[in-house]
Coordinates of C-alpha atoms and ligand atoms in Angstrom, one line a residue:
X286 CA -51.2 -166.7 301.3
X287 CA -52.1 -166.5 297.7
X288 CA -49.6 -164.6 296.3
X289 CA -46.4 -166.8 297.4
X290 CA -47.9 -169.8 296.5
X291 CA -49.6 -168.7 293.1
X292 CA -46.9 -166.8 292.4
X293 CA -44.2 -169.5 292.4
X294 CA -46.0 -171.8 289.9
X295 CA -46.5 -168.3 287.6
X296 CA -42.7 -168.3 288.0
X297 CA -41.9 -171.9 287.4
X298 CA -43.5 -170.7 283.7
X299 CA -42.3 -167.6 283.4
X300 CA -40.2 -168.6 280.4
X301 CA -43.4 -170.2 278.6
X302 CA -45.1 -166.9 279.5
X303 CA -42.9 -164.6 278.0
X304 CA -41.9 -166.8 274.8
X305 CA -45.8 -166.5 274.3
X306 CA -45.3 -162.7 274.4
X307 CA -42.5 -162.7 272.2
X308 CA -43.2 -164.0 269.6
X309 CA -46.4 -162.2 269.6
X310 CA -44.4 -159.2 269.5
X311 CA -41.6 -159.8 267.6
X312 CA -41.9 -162.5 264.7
X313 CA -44.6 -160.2 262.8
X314 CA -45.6 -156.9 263.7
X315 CA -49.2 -157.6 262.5
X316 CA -50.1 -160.2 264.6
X317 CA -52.5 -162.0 262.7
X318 CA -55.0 -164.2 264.8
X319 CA -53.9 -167.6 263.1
X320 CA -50.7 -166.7 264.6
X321 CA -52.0 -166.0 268.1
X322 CA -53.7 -169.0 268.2
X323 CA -50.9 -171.5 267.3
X324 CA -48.7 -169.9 269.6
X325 CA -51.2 -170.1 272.4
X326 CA -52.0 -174.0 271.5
X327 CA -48.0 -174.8 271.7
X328 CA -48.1 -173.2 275.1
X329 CA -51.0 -175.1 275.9
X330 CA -49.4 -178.5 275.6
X331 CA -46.4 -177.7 277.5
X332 CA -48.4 -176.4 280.6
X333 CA -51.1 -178.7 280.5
X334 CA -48.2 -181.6 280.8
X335 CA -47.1 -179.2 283.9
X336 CA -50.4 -178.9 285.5
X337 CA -51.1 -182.8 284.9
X338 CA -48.2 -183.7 287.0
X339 CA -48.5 -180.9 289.4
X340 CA -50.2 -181.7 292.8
X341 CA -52.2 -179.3 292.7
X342 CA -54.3 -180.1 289.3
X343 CA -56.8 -182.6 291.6
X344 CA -60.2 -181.8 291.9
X345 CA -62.6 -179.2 291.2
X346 CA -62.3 -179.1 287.4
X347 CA -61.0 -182.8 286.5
X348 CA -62.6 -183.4 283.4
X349 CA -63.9 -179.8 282.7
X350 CA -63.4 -177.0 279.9
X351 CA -63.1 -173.5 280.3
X352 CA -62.9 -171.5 277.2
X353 CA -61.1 -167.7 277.5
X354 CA -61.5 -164.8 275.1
X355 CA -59.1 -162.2 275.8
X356 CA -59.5 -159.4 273.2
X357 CA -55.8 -159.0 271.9
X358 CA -52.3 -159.6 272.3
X359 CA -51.1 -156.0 271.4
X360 CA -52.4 -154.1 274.5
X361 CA -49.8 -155.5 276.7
X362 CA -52.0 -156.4 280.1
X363 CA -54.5 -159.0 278.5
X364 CA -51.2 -160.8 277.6
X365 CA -51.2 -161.0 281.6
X366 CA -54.6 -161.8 282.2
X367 CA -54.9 -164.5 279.5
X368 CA -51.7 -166.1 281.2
X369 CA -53.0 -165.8 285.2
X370 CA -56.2 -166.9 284.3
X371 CA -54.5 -170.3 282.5
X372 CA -52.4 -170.8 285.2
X373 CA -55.5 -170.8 287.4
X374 CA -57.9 -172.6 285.6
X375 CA -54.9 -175.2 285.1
X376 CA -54.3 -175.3 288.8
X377 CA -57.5 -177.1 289.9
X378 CA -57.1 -179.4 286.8
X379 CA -59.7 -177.6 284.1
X380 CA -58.6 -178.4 280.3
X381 CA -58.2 -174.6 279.2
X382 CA -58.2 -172.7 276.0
X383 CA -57.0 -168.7 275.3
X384 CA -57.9 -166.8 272.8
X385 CA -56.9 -164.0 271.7
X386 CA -59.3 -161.9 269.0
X387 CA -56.2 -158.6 267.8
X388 CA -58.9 -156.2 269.0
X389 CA -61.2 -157.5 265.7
X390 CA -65.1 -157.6 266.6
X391 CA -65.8 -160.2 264.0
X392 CA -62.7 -162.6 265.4
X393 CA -63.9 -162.3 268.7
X394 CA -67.5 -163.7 268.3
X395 CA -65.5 -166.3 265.8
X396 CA -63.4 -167.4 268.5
X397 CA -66.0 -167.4 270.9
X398 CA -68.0 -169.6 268.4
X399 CA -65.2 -172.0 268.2
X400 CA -65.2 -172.4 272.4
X401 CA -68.8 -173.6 272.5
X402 CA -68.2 -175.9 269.6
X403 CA -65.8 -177.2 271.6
X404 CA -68.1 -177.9 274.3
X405 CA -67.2 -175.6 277.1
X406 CA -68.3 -175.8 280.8
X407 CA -67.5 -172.3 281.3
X408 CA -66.6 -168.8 279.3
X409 CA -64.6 -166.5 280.9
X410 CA -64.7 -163.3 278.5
X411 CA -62.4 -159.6 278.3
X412 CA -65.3 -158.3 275.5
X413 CA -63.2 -156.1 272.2
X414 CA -66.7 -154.3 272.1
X415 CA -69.8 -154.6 275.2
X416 CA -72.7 -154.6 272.7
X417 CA -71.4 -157.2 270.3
X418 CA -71.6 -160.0 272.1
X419 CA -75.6 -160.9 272.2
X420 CA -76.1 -163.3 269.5
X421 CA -72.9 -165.2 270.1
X422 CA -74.2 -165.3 273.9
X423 CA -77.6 -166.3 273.2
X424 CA -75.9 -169.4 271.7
X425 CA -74.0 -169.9 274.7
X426 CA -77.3 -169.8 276.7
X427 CA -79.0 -172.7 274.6
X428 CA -76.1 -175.0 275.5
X429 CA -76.2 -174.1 279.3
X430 CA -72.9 -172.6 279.4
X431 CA -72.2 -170.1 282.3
X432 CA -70.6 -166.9 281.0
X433 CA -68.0 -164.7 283.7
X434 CA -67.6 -161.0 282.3
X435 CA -64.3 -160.4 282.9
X436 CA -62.7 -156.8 283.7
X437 CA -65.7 -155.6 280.8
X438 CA -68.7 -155.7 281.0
X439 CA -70.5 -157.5 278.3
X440 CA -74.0 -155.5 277.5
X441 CA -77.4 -156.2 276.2
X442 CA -77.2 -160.2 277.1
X443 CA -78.8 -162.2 279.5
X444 CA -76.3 -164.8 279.1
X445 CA -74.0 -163.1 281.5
X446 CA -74.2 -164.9 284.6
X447 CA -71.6 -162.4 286.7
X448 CA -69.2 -159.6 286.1
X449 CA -65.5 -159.8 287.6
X450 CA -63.6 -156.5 287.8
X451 CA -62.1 -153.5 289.6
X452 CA -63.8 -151.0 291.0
X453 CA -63.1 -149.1 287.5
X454 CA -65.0 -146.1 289.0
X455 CA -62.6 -145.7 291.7
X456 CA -60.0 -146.5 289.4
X457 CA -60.9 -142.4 287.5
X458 CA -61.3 -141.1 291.1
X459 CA -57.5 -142.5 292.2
X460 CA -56.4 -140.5 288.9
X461 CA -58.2 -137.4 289.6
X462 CA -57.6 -137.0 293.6
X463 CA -53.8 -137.7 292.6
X464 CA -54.1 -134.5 290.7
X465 CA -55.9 -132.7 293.2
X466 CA -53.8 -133.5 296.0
X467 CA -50.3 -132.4 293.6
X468 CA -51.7 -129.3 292.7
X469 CA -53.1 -129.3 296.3
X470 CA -56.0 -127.7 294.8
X471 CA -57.6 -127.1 297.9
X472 CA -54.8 -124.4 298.9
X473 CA -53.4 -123.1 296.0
X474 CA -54.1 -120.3 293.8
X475 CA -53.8 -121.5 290.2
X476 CA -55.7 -121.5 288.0
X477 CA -54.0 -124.8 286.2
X478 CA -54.8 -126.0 282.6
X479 CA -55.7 -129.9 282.6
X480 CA -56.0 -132.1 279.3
X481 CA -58.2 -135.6 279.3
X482 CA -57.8 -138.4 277.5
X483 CA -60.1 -141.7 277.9
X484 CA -60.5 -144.7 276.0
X485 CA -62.4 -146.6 274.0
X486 CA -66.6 -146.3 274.0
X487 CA -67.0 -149.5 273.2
X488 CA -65.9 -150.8 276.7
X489 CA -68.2 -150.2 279.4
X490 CA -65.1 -149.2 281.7
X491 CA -64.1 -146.5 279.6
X492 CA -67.2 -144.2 280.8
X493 CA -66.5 -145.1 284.4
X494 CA -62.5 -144.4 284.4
X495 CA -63.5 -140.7 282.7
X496 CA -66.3 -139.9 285.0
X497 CA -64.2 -140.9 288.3
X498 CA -61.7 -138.4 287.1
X499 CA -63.8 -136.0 286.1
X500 CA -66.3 -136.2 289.5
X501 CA -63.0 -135.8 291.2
X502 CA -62.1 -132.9 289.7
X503 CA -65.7 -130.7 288.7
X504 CA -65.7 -128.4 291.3
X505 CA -62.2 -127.4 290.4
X506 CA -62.6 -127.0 286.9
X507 CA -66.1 -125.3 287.4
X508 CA -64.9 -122.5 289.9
X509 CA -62.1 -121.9 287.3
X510 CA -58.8 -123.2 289.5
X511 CA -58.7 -125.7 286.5
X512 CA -58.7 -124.9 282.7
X513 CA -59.5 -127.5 280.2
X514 CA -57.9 -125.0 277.7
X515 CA -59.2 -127.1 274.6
X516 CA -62.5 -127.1 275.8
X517 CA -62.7 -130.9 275.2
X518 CA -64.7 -131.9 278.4
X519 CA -67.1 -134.7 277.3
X520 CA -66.4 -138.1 277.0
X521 CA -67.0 -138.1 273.6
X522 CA -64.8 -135.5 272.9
X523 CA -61.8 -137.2 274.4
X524 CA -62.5 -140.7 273.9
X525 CA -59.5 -142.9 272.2
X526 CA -60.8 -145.7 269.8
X527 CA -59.2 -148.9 270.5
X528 CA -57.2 -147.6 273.7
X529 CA -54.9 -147.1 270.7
X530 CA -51.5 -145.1 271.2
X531 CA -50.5 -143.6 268.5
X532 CA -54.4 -142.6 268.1
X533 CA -53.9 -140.9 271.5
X534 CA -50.5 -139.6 270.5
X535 CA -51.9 -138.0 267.3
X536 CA -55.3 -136.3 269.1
X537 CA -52.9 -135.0 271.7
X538 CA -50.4 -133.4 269.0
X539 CA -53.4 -131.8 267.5
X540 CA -54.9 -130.5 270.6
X541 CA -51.0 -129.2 271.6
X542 CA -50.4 -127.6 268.3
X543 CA -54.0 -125.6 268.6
X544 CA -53.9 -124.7 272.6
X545 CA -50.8 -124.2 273.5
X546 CA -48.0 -123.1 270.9
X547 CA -48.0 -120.0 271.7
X548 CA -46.7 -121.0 275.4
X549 CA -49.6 -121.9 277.5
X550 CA -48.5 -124.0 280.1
X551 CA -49.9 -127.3 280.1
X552 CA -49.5 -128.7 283.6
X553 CA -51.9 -132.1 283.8
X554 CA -52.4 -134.6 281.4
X555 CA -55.0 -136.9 282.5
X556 CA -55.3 -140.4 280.8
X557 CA -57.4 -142.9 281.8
X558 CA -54.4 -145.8 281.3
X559 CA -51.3 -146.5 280.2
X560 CA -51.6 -147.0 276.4
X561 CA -53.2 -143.3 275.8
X562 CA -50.8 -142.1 278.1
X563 CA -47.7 -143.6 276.4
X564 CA -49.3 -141.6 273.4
X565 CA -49.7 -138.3 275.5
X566 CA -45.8 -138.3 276.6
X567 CA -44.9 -139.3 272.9
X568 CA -46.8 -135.9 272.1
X569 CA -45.7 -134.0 274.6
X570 CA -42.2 -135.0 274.3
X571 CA -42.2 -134.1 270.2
X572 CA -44.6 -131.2 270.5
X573 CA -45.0 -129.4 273.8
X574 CA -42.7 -126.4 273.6
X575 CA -43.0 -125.8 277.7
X576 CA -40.2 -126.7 280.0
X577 CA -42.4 -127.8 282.8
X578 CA -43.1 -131.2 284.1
X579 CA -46.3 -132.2 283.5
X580 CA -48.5 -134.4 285.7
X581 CA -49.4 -137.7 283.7
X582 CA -51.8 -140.3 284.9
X583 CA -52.0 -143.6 283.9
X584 CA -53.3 -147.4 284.7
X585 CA -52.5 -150.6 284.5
X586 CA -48.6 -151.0 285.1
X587 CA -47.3 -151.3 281.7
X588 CA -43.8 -152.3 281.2
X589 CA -43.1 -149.0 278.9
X590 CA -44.9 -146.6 281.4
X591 CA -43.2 -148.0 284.4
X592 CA -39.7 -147.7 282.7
X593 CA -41.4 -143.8 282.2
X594 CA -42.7 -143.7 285.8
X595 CA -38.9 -144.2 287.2
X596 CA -37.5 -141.6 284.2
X597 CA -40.0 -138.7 285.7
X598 CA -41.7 -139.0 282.0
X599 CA -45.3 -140.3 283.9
X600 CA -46.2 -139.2 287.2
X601 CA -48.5 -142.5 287.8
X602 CA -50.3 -145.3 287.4
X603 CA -53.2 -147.0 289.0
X604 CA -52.1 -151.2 289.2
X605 CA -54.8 -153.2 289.1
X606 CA -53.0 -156.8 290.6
X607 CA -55.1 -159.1 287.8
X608 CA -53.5 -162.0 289.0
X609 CA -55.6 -161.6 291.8
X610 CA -58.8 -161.0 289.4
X611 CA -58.0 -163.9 288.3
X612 CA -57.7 -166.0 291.5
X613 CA -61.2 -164.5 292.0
X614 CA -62.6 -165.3 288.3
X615 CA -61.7 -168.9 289.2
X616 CA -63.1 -169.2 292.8
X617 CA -66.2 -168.2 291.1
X618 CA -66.0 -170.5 288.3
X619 CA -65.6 -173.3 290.1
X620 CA -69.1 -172.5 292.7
X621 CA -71.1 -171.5 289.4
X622 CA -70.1 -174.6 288.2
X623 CA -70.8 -176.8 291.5
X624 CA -74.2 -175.6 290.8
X625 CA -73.8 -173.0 293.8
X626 CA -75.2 -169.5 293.3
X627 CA -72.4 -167.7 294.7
X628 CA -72.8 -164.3 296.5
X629 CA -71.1 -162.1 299.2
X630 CA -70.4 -165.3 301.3
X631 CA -67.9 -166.4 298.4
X632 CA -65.3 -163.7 299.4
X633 CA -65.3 -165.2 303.0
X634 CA -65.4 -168.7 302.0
X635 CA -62.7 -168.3 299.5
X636 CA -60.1 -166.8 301.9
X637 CA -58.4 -164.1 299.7
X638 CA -55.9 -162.2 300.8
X639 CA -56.6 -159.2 298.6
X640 CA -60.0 -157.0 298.5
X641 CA -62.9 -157.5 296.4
X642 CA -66.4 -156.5 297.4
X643 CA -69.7 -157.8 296.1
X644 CA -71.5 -155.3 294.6
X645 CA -75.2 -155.9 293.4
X646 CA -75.7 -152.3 292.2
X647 CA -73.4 -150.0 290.2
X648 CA -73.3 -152.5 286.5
X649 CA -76.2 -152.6 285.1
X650 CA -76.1 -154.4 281.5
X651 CA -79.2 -153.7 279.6
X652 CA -80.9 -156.3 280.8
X653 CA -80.0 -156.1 284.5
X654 CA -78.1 -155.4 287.1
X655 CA -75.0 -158.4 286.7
X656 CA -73.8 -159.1 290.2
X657 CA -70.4 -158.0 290.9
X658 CA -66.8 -159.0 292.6
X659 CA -64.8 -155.7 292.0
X660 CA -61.5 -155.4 293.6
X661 CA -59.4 -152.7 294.5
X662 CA -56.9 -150.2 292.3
X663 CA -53.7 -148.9 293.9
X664 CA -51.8 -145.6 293.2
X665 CA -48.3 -146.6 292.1
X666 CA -45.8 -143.6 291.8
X667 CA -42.0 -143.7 291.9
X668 CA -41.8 -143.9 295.6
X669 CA -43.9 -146.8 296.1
X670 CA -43.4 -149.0 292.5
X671 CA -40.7 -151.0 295.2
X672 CA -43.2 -151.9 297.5
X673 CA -46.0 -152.2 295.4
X674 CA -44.8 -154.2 292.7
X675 CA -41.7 -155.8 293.2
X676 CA -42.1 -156.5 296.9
X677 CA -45.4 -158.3 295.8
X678 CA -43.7 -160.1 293.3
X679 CA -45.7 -158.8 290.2
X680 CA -42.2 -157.4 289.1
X681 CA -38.9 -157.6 289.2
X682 CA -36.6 -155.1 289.4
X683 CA -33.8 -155.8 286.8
X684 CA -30.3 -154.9 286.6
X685 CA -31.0 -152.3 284.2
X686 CA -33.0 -150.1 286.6
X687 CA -36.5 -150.7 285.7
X688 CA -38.9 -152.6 286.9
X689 CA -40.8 -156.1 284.0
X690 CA -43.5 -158.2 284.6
X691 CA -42.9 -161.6 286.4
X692 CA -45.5 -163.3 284.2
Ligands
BGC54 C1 -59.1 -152.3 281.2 C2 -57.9 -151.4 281.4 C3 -57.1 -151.3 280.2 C4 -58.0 -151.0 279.0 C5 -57.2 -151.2 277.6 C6 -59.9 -151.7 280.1 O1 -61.1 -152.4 279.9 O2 -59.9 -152.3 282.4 O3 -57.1 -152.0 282.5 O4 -56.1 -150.4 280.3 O5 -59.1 -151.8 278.9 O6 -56.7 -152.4 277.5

């Protein structure tokens, strides 16, 4: 129901959408947060006119403001966020404004500064780092402003009035049964040797992805059938700062050049998305000197590691549909700001044709447990990117043979 009708007005922008990504990308490598911001004001104008003459801008936010902090433009799936949650927002008449902080601590709780001068009903906020968010918040308290944690969870602030995610948990488990289930662990002989690579410790998600994988795959690696031939095991050990690339790219070099030169067969490569893995292949490509195709993981459905997924380069990703996290980030919005104090029942009441379950126990932010709507990762591989991407409309597949976002 959702997705045909959502999708069509995401399509009926899909230019604005992707001139907002280009020239993010293209008219200055460093994309400095001035420049983010203009561009996302010009789009601003030209879908707000849309949205005011759309049908569908009537009630539930006439006359409101939602302010959303994305934390950057240069890890490609915020770009996708910030746009779904705009359209949203926009659909039910709310005056919106994106931001977007280029991954920079101090920009962030700027920007988010700048929203509730602006006199915001609601935030809706993707934190850079979880713990650097409490003074800004406490701000946000004083002027009764509701804050939505979106996709991370923002820690040590009672501000936070609910968290909106995936089950980022199951999302390490998806990774690390895939794995299981290629190697058929359960039959075969091995032993295998197995590389990690999470992301960044300053998001909350990061520890969930690694220890999903990781629970997954223990009792392999601990009766010996899997090898972590670096010995790099704990989280800290194989975090990635930033969810940055050619960070991953370079740890992954140096962990190649010190294990397995002298032709050890790597045969998994698990990363917890698709930014460290599009590091991983870079170093395995460059510096791997086995012939062997090894298993890569991923998340999220990048454009780059799709185009990899279909050239056998990455063996998988784990989508996470946020245009539907978005559809659910607004649903919310709207009862938190109707004065409701929305629970389980919101998931009936708001009819959604995907999955989300409420979850009052797993997140925990320092100051309590924030109650939870966490919807459900897939597995995408080369067989199913068809049917799971395209045939839902999230992509198209182009002439060229690979599959690019629709928004
Ligand atoms: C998101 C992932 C994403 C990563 C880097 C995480 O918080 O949940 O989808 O890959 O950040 O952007």
């Amino acid at each position: 129901m959702f997705k045909k009708k959502f999708l069509a007005a995401v399509l009926g922008t899909a230019m604005v959408a992707s001139l907002l990504t280009g020239c993010g990308a293209s008219s200055d490598t460093a994309t400095s947060e001035s420049k983010e911001t203009v561009t996302e004001a010009q789009v601003e104008t030209e879908a707000s006119e849309e949205a005011s003459s759309d049908e569908a801008a009537t009630t539930e936010g006439s006359g409101k403001k939602v302010g959303i902090a994305m934390p950057t433009k240069s890890l490609e799936r915020w770009n996708r966020d910030g746009s779904y949650l705009e359209e949203q927002f926009k659909s039910k008449g709310f005056e919106v404004s994106v931001t977007y902080s280029d991954n920079k601590i101090d920009q962030q709780v700027k920007d988010i500064e700048g929203l509730i001068a602006d006199d915001v009903d609601l935030l809706v906020i993707a934190a850079i780092d979880g713990e650097s968010l409490t003074q800004v918040l406490a701000e946000a308290k004083e002027e009764n402003i509701p804050v939505i944690s979106y996709d991370r969870l923002i820690m040590n602030t009672d501000a936070v009035s609910y968290y909106v995610s995936f089950d980022n948990y199951t999302v390490g488990k998806l990774q690390g049964e895939f794995v299981r289930d290629q190697l058929d662990l359960d039959n075969a002989e091995g032993p295998y040797n197995i590389e990690f690579t999470a992301g960044d410790p300053a998001d909350n998600n990061a520890g969930f992805f690694f220890d999903g994988a990781y629970d997954a795959l223990k009792s392999y690696i601990d009766d010996g059938k899997l090898v972590v031939v670096s010995g790099q095991t704990s989280f800290d050990q194989v975090a990635t700062k930033a969810w940055d690339t050619a960070t991953a790219m370079t740890r992954f070099q140096n962990i190649l050049g010190s294990n397995y030169s002298d032709g050890t067969q790597l045969d998994v490569a698990l990363c917890s998305n698709d930014s460290t893995a599009l590091g991983v292949t870079q170093a395995i490509e460059t510096d791997y000197a086995g012939t062997n195709s090894v298993i890569i993981t991923g998340q999220d459905g990048d454009e780059a590691n799709l185009a990899n997924i279909v050239d056998g380069k990455q063996t998988m990703t784990v989508y996470k549909a946020v245009a539907n996290e978005a559809v659910a980030t607004l649903d919310l919005g709207v009862a938190i700001l109707n004065g409701e104090t929305p629970d389980a029942s919101l998931i009936d009441n708001s009819g959604w044709d995907f999955e989300c379950a409420y979850d009052t126990a797993s997140y925990d932010n320092g100051t309590g447990i924030i109650p939870s709507y966490l919807l459900v990762p897939t597995v995408v591989t080369k067989d199913n990117i068809q049917k799971e991407l395209v045939d839902t409309g999230y992509y198209t597949m182009d002439e060229d043979g690979y599959p690019h976002p629709t928004n």
